[in-house]
Structures are given as C-alpha cells and as structure tokens.
mmCIF file of C-alpha atoms in Angstrom:
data_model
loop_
_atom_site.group_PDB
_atom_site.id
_atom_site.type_symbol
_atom_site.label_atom_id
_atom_site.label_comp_id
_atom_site.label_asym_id
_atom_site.label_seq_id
_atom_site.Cartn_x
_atom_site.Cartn_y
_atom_site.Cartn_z
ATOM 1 C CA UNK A 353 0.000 0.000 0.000
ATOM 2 C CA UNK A 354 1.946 3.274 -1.142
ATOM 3 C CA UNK A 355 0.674 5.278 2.471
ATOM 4 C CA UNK A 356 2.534 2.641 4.250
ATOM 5 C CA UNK A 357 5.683 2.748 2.415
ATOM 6 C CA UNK A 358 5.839 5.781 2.064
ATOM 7 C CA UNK A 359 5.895 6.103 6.133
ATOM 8 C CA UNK A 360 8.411 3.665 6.384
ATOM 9 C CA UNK A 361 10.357 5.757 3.684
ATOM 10 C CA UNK A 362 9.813 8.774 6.501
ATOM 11 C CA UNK A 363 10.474 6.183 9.515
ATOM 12 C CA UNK A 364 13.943 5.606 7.782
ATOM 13 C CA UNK A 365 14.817 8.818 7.139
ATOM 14 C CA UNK A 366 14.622 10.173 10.816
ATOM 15 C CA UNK A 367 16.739 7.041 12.153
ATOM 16 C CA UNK A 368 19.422 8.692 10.311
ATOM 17 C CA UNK A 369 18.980 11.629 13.183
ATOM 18 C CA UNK A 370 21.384 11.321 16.265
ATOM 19 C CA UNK A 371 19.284 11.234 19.352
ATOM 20 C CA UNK A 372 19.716 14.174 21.636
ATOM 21 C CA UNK A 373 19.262 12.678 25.186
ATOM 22 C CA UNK A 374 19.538 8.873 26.227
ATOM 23 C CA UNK A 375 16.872 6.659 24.655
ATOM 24 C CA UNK A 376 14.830 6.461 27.879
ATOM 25 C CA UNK A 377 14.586 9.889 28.443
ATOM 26 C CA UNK A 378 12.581 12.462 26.468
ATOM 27 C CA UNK A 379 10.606 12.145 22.939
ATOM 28 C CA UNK A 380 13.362 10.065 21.059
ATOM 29 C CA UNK A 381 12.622 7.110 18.801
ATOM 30 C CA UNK A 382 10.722 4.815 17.381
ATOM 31 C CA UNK A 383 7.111 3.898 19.165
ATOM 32 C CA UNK A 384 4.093 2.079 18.692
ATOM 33 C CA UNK A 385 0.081 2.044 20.380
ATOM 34 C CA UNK A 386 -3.336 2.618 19.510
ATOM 35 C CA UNK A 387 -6.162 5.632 19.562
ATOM 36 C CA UNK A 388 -9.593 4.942 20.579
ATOM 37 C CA UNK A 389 -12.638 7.139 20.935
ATOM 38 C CA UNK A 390 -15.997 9.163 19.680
ATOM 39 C CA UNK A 391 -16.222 10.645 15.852
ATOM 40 C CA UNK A 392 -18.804 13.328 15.848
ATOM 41 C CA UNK A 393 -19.947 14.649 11.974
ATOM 42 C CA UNK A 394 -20.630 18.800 11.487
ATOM 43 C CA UNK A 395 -24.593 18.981 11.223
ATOM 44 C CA UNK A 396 -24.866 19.097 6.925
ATOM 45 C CA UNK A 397 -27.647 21.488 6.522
ATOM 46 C CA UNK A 398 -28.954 22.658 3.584
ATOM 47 C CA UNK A 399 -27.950 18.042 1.895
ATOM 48 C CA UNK A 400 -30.313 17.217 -0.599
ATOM 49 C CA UNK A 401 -30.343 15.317 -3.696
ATOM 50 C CA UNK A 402 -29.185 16.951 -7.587
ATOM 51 C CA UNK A 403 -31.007 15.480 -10.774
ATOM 52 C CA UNK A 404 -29.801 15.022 -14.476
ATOM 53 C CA UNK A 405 -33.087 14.187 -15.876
ATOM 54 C CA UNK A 406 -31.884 14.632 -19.435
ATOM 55 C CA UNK A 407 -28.329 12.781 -18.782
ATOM 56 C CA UNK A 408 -26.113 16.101 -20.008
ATOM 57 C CA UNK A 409 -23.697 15.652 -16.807
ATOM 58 C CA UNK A 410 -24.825 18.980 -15.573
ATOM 59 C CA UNK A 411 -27.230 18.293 -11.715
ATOM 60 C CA UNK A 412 -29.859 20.488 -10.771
ATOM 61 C CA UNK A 413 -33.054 19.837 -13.402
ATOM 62 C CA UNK A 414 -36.211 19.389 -11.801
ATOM 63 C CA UNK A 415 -37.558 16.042 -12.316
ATOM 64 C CA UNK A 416 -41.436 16.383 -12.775
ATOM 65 C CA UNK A 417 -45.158 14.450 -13.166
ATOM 66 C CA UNK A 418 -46.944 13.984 -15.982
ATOM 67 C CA UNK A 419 -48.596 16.884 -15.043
ATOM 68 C CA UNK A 420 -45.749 19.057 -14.549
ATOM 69 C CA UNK A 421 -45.527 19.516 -11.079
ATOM 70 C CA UNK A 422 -42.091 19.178 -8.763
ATOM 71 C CA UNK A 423 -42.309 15.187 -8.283
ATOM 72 C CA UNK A 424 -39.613 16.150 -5.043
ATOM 73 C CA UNK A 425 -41.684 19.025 -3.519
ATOM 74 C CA UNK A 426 -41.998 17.335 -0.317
ATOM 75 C CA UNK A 427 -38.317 17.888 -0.046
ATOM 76 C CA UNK A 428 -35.314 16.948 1.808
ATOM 77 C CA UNK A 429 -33.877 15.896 5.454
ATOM 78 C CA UNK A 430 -30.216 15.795 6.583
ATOM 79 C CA UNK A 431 -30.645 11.899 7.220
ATOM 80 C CA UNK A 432 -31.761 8.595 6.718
ATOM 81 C CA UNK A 433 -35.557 8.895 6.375
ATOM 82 C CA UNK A 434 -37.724 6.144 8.870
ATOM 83 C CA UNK A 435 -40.595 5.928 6.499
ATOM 84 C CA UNK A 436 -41.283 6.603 2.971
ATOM 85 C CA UNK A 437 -43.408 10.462 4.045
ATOM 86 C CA UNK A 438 -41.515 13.635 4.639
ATOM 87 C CA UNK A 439 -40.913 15.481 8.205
ATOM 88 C CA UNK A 440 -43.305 17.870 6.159
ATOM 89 C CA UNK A 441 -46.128 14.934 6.321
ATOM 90 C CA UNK A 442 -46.093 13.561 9.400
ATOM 91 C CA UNK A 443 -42.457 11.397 8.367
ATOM 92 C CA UNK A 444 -39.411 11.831 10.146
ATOM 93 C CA UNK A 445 -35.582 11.123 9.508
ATOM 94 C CA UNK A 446 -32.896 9.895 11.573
ATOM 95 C CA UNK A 447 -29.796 11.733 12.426
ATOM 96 C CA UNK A 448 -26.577 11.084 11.107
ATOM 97 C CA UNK A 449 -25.059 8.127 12.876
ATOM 98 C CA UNK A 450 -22.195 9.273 15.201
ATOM 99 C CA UNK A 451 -20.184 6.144 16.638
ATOM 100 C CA UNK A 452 -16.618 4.824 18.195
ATOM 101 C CA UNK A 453 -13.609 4.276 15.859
ATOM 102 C CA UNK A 454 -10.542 2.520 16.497
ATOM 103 C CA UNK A 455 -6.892 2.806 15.198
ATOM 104 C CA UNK A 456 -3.250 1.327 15.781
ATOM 105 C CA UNK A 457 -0.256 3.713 15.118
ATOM 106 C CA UNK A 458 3.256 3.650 15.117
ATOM 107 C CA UNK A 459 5.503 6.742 14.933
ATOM 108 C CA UNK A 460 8.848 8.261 15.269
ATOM 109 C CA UNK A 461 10.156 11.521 17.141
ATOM 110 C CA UNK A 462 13.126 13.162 17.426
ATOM 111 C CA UNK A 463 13.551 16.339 20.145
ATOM 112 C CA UNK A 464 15.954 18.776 19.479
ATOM 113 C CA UNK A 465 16.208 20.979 23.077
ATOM 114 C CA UNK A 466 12.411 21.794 23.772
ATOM 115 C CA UNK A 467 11.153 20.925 20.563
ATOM 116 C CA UNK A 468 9.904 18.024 18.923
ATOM 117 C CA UNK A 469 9.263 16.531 15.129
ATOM 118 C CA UNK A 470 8.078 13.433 14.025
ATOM 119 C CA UNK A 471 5.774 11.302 11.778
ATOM 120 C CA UNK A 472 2.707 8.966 12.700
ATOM 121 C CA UNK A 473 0.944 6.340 10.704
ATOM 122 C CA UNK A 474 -2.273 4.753 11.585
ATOM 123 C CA UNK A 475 -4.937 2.311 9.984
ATOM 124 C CA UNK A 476 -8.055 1.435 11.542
ATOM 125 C CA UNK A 477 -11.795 2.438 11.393
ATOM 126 C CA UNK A 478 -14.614 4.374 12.141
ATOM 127 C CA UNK A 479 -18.372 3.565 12.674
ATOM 128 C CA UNK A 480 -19.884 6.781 11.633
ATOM 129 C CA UNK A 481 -22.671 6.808 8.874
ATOM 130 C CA UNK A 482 -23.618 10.155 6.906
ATOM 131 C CA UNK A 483 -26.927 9.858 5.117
ATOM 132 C CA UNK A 484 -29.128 11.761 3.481
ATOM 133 C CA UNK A 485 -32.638 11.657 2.026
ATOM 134 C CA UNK A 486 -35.551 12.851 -1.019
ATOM 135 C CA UNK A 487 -38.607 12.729 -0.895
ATOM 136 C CA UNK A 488 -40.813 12.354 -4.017
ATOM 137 C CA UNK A 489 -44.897 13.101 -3.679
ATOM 138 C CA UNK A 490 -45.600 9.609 -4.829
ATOM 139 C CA UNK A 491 -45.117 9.258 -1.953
ATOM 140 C CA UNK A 492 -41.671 7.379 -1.584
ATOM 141 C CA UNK A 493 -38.189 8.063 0.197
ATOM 142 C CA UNK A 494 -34.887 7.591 -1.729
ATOM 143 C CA UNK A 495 -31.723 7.683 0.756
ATOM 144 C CA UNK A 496 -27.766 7.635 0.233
ATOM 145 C CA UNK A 497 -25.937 6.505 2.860
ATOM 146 C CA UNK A 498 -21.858 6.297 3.294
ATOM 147 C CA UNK A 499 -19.637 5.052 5.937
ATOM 148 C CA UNK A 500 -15.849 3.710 6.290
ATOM 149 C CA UNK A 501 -14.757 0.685 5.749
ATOM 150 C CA UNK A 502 -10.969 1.707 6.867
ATOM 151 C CA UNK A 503 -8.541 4.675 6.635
ATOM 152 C CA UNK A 504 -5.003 5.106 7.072
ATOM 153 C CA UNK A 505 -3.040 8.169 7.582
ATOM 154 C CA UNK A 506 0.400 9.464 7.439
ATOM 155 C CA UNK A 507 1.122 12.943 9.393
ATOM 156 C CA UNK A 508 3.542 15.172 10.278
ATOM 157 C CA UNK A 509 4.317 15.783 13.959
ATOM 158 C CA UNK A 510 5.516 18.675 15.768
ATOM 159 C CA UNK A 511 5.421 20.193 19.455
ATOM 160 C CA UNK A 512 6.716 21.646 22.501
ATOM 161 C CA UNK A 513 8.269 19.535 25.833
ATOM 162 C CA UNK A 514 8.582 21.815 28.794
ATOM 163 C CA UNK A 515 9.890 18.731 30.923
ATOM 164 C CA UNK A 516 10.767 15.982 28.738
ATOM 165 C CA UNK A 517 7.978 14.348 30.134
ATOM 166 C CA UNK A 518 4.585 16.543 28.665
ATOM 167 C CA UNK A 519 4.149 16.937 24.450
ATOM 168 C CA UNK A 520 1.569 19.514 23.097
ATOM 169 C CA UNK A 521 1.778 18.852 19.265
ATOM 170 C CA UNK A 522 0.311 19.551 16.430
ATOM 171 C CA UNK A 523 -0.475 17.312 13.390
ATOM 172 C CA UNK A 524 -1.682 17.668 10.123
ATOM 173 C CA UNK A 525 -1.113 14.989 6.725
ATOM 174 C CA UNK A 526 -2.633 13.059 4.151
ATOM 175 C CA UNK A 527 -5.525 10.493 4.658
ATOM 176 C CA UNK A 528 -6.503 7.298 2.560
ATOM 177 C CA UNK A 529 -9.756 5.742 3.267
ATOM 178 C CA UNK A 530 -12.219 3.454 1.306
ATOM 179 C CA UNK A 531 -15.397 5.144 1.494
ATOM 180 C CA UNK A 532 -18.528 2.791 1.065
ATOM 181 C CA UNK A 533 -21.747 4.273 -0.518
ATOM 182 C CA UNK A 534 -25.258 2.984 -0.631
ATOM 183 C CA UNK A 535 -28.478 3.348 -2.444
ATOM 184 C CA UNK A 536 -32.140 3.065 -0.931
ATOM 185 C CA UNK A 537 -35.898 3.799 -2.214
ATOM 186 C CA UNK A 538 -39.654 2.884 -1.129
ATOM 187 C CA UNK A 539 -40.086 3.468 -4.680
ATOM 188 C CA UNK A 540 -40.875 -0.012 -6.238
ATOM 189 C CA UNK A 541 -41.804 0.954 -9.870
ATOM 190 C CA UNK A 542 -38.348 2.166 -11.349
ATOM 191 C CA UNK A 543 -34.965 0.424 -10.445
ATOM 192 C CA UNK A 544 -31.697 1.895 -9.381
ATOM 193 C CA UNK A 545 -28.217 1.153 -9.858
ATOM 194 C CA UNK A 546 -25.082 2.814 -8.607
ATOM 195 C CA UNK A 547 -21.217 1.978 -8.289
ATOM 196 C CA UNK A 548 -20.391 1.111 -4.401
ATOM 197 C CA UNK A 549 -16.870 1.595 -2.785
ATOM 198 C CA UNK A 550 -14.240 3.992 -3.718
ATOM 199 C CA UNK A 551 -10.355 4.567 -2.352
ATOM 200 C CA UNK A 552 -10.194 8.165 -1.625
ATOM 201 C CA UNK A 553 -7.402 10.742 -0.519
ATOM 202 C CA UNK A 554 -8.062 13.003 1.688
ATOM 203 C CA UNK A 555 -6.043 15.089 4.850
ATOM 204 C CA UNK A 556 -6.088 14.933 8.251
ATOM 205 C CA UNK A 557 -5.033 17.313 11.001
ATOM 206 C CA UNK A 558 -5.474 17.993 14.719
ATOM 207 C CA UNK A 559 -3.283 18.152 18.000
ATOM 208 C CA UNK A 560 -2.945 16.724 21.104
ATOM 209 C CA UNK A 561 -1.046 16.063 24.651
ATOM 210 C CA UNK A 562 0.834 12.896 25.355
ATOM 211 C CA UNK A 563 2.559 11.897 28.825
ATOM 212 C CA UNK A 564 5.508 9.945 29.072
ATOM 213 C CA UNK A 565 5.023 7.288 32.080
ATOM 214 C CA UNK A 566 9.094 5.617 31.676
ATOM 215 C CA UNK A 567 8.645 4.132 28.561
ATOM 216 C CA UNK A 568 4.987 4.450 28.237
ATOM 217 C CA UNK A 569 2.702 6.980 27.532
ATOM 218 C CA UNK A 570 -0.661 8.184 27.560
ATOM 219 C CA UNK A 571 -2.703 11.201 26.014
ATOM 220 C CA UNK A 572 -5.738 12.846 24.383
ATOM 221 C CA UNK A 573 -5.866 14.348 20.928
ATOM 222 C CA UNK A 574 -8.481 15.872 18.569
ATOM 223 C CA UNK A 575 -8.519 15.064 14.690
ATOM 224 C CA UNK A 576 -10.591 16.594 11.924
ATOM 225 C CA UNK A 577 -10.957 14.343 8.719
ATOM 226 C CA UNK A 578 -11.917 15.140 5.124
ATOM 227 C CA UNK A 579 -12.551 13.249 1.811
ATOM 228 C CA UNK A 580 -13.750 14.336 -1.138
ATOM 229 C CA UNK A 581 -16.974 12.175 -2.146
ATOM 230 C CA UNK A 582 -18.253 13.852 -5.817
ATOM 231 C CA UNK A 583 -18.922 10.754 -7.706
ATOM 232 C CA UNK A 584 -20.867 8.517 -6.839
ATOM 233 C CA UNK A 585 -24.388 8.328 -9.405
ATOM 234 C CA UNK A 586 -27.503 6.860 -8.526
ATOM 235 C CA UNK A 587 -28.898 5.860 -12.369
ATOM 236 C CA UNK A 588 -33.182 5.637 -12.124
ATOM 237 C CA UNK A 589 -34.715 3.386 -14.664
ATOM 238 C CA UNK A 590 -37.652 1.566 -15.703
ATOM 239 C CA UNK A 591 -41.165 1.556 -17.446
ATOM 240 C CA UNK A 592 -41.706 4.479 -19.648
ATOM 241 C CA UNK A 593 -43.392 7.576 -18.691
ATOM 242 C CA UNK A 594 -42.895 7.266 -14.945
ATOM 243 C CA UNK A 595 -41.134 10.858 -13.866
ATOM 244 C CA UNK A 596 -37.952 9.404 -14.320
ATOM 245 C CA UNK A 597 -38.249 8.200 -17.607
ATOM 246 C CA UNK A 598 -40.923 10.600 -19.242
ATOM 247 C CA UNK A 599 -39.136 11.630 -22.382
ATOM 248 C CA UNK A 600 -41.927 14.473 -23.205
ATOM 249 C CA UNK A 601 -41.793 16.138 -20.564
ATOM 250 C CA UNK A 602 -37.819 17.292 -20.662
ATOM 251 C CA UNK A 603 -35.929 14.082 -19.970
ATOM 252 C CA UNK A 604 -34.674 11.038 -21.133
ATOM 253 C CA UNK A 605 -36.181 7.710 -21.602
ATOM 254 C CA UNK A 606 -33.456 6.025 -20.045
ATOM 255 C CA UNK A 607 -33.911 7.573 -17.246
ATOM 256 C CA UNK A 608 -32.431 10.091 -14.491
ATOM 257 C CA UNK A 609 -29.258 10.427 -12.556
ATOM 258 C CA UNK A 610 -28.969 11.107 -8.898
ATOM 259 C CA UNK A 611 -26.185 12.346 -6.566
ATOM 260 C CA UNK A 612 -25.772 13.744 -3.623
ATOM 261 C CA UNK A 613 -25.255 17.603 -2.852
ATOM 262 C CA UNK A 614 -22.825 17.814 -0.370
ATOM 263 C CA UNK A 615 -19.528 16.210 -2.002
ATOM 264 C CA UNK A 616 -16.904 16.588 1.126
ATOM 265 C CA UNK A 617 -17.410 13.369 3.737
ATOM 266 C CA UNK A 618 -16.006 14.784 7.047
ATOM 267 C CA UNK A 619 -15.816 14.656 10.537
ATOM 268 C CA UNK A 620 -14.430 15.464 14.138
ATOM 269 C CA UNK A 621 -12.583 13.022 16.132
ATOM 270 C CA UNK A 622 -11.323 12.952 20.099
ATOM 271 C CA UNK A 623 -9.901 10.021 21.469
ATOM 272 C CA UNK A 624 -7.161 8.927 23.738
ATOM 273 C CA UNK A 625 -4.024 7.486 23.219
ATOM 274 C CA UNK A 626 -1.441 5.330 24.825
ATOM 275 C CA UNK A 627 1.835 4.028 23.390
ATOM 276 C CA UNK A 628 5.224 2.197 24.280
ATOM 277 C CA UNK A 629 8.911 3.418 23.237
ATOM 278 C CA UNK A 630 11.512 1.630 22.073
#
C-alpha cells in the first residue's frame, strides 16, 4: 500500500537523526500504540439530492409528473428517512449516525532541546454513517448513505516539551480511506443502480497532549478528517413515462441520474491514546 511505504520511507529517514538525550529519556525514537474514541460529523444542513433528468452531466433539473408539477416538492432531510413520508407529512428522519472508531499507530520523534518533530501512521476504522434523504410526492423516500470501511493516515508531527515528560503537538497529513456508498428507495416501480466503494485521498489534522510514564505513555488528541466524495451516481430506470423516464416532458427515456449535494465526507474526532517506546 503506497501510504505505508511511504511512512516507512519517513520512519527511515529520521533514524538517520542522532538522538539528543539517552533513549529512555525524552521524545526520542521509534514507538508504537493505539487511539480509541468518539467521531462526531458537522450537522450538513442545507444536503439534498441533484437530478440530471436529461443525462447532459450537468445536476440540478427538476424532475417532474406527468402533469408538470415538482415530483420532489416534499423535499429533503439531513438523514436517513424512517418511512417513505416527509418530516413535512407527518415522516421523520434519523440523524446522522455518530459512533466509536478505532486505530493502531506507530511513529517516530526526534527532540531537538524543547522541541519536537516526528511522523505517525495509523490504519483502523470508524463507525460513523452520513446519510441523506428525497422525498418524491408519490409518496416514496430515496436515501444515500456512506460510511468507512478503513482509513489510514500518514502525518507530520511537531510540538513543545517543557519537561521531557509533557508533548503539546500539532499534526496535520494526508488520509486514505475506502469510502462505502449505498443506495435506498420505497419506490418499487423504477430500479436503481449505482457503483459502491471507492479509495479516496483526503487530509487529516489535529493536535494533542501525550505523557511519558518511563517508557509508556498516555494522552488525548483531537482530529478533523476530510474526503472528497463527488462521484458517486444513482442511475433511475424503468417503465416508460414514470417521472424518471418521461421523455416528453424534458428528460430522457433512459432515465435520471442522482447524486448527492454535499460532495466533502467529514468529521471530528477525540480520542485517547497510549503508546510504548523503544
């Protein structure tokens, strides 16, 4: 995997540094552990759903009835929707999921006086689910969903010792994560296809506080995450004439693409951490 080779590449690199103080002493060397805790996502208001009805590549067309009304009047809900009515008829929609996420890490550091640089790498995963929903006056519900399968991440490290003992750092690097995307409708009359999973870049950055205890330590640290997410395509097909496949009234018989509106996938992370040092 190139984001793990590329930290070794880094790894090497610093061993090349002389240490500054004895190896037990200090934030010198190579170390390994694991960071645990609670992602939280930013409140997307505003998500909805963009239509090609005509298949041009360009979203925001209004799919319509055979009469020529809005067929998504009822709207949209930051969520995934419990039924197939809107909040606006009595529906409702739950809240993005929120959930624990787990990683392992290794890392080097090198201190210089009061100061200290590094690298980290870390693979793991999060449970957190961002969804959200139309709703078409038929009436039916038609949700995307996306979650993590895993992500790894390579960052730069930097911070301040006043003791040799107590880190305050700052990170900030690149992120890799496979990003899994889902498709769901009440609607029974036209069918829907979409491409799943995708490998996505993305960057990571934060800070933290870390406590040597000998040659363990312990800490708490903040991370924001971000991934682009811009391509995934719902396709909506099926009998002639329904809204999605009414040709005469400023679409395309083969129907109508979907995506969503919001195209970053982000979120806030704060967990602890604890690590031994070689």
């Amino acid at each position: 995997m190139k984001i793990i080779a590329l930290a070794a590449g880094v790894a090497i690199a610093l061993t090349t540094f002389p240490a500054a103080a004895q190896e037990d002493a200090g934030f010198n060397g190579l170390y390994v552990g694991a960071a645990g805790g609670y992602d939280v996502q930013p409140n997307d208001t505003g998500s909805g759903v963009l239509f090609d009805r005509n298949l041009d590549g360009r979203y925001g067309d209004v799919v319509r009835t055979g009469s020529g009304a809005d067929a998504f009047s009822p709207g949209f809900c930051n969520g995934a929707a419990r039924n197939q009515l809107s909040p606006g008829a009595g529906g409702s929609c739950a809240n993005d999921k929120d959930d624990w996420a787990y990683y392992g890490r290794v890392g080097l550091d090198a201190q210089r006086g009061r100061i200290v640089v590094g690298v980290v790498g870390e693979f793991g995963t999060t449970n957190i689910t961002d969804a959200v929903t139309a709703f078409s006056s038929t009436p039916a519900s038609y949700v995307f969903n996306r979650g993590i399968d895993w992500e790894a991440g390579i960052r730069a490290r930097a911070g301040f010792t006043p003791n040799d003992t107590t880190l305050f750092y700052g990170t900030f690097g690149p992120g890799y994560a496979r990003i899994d995307r889902a498709f769901g409708s009440t609607n029974t009359t036209n069918t829907f296809t979409g491409s799943g999973k995708r490998n996505q870049f993305g960057i990571q950055g934060g800070g933290g506080v870390e406590q040597r205890i000998g040659r363990f330590s312990i800490g708490l640290e903040y991370l924001y995450h971000q991934y682009r997410d811009d391509d995934y395509v719902v396709r909506a097909a099926g009998p002639a004439g329904t809204p999605f496949t009414n040709a005469a009234n400023g679409g395309n018989a083969a129907g109508t693409d979907f995506i969503r509106s919001d195209d970053k996938f982000r979120w806030h992370s704060m967990r602890a951490t604890v690590g031994f040092r070689f």
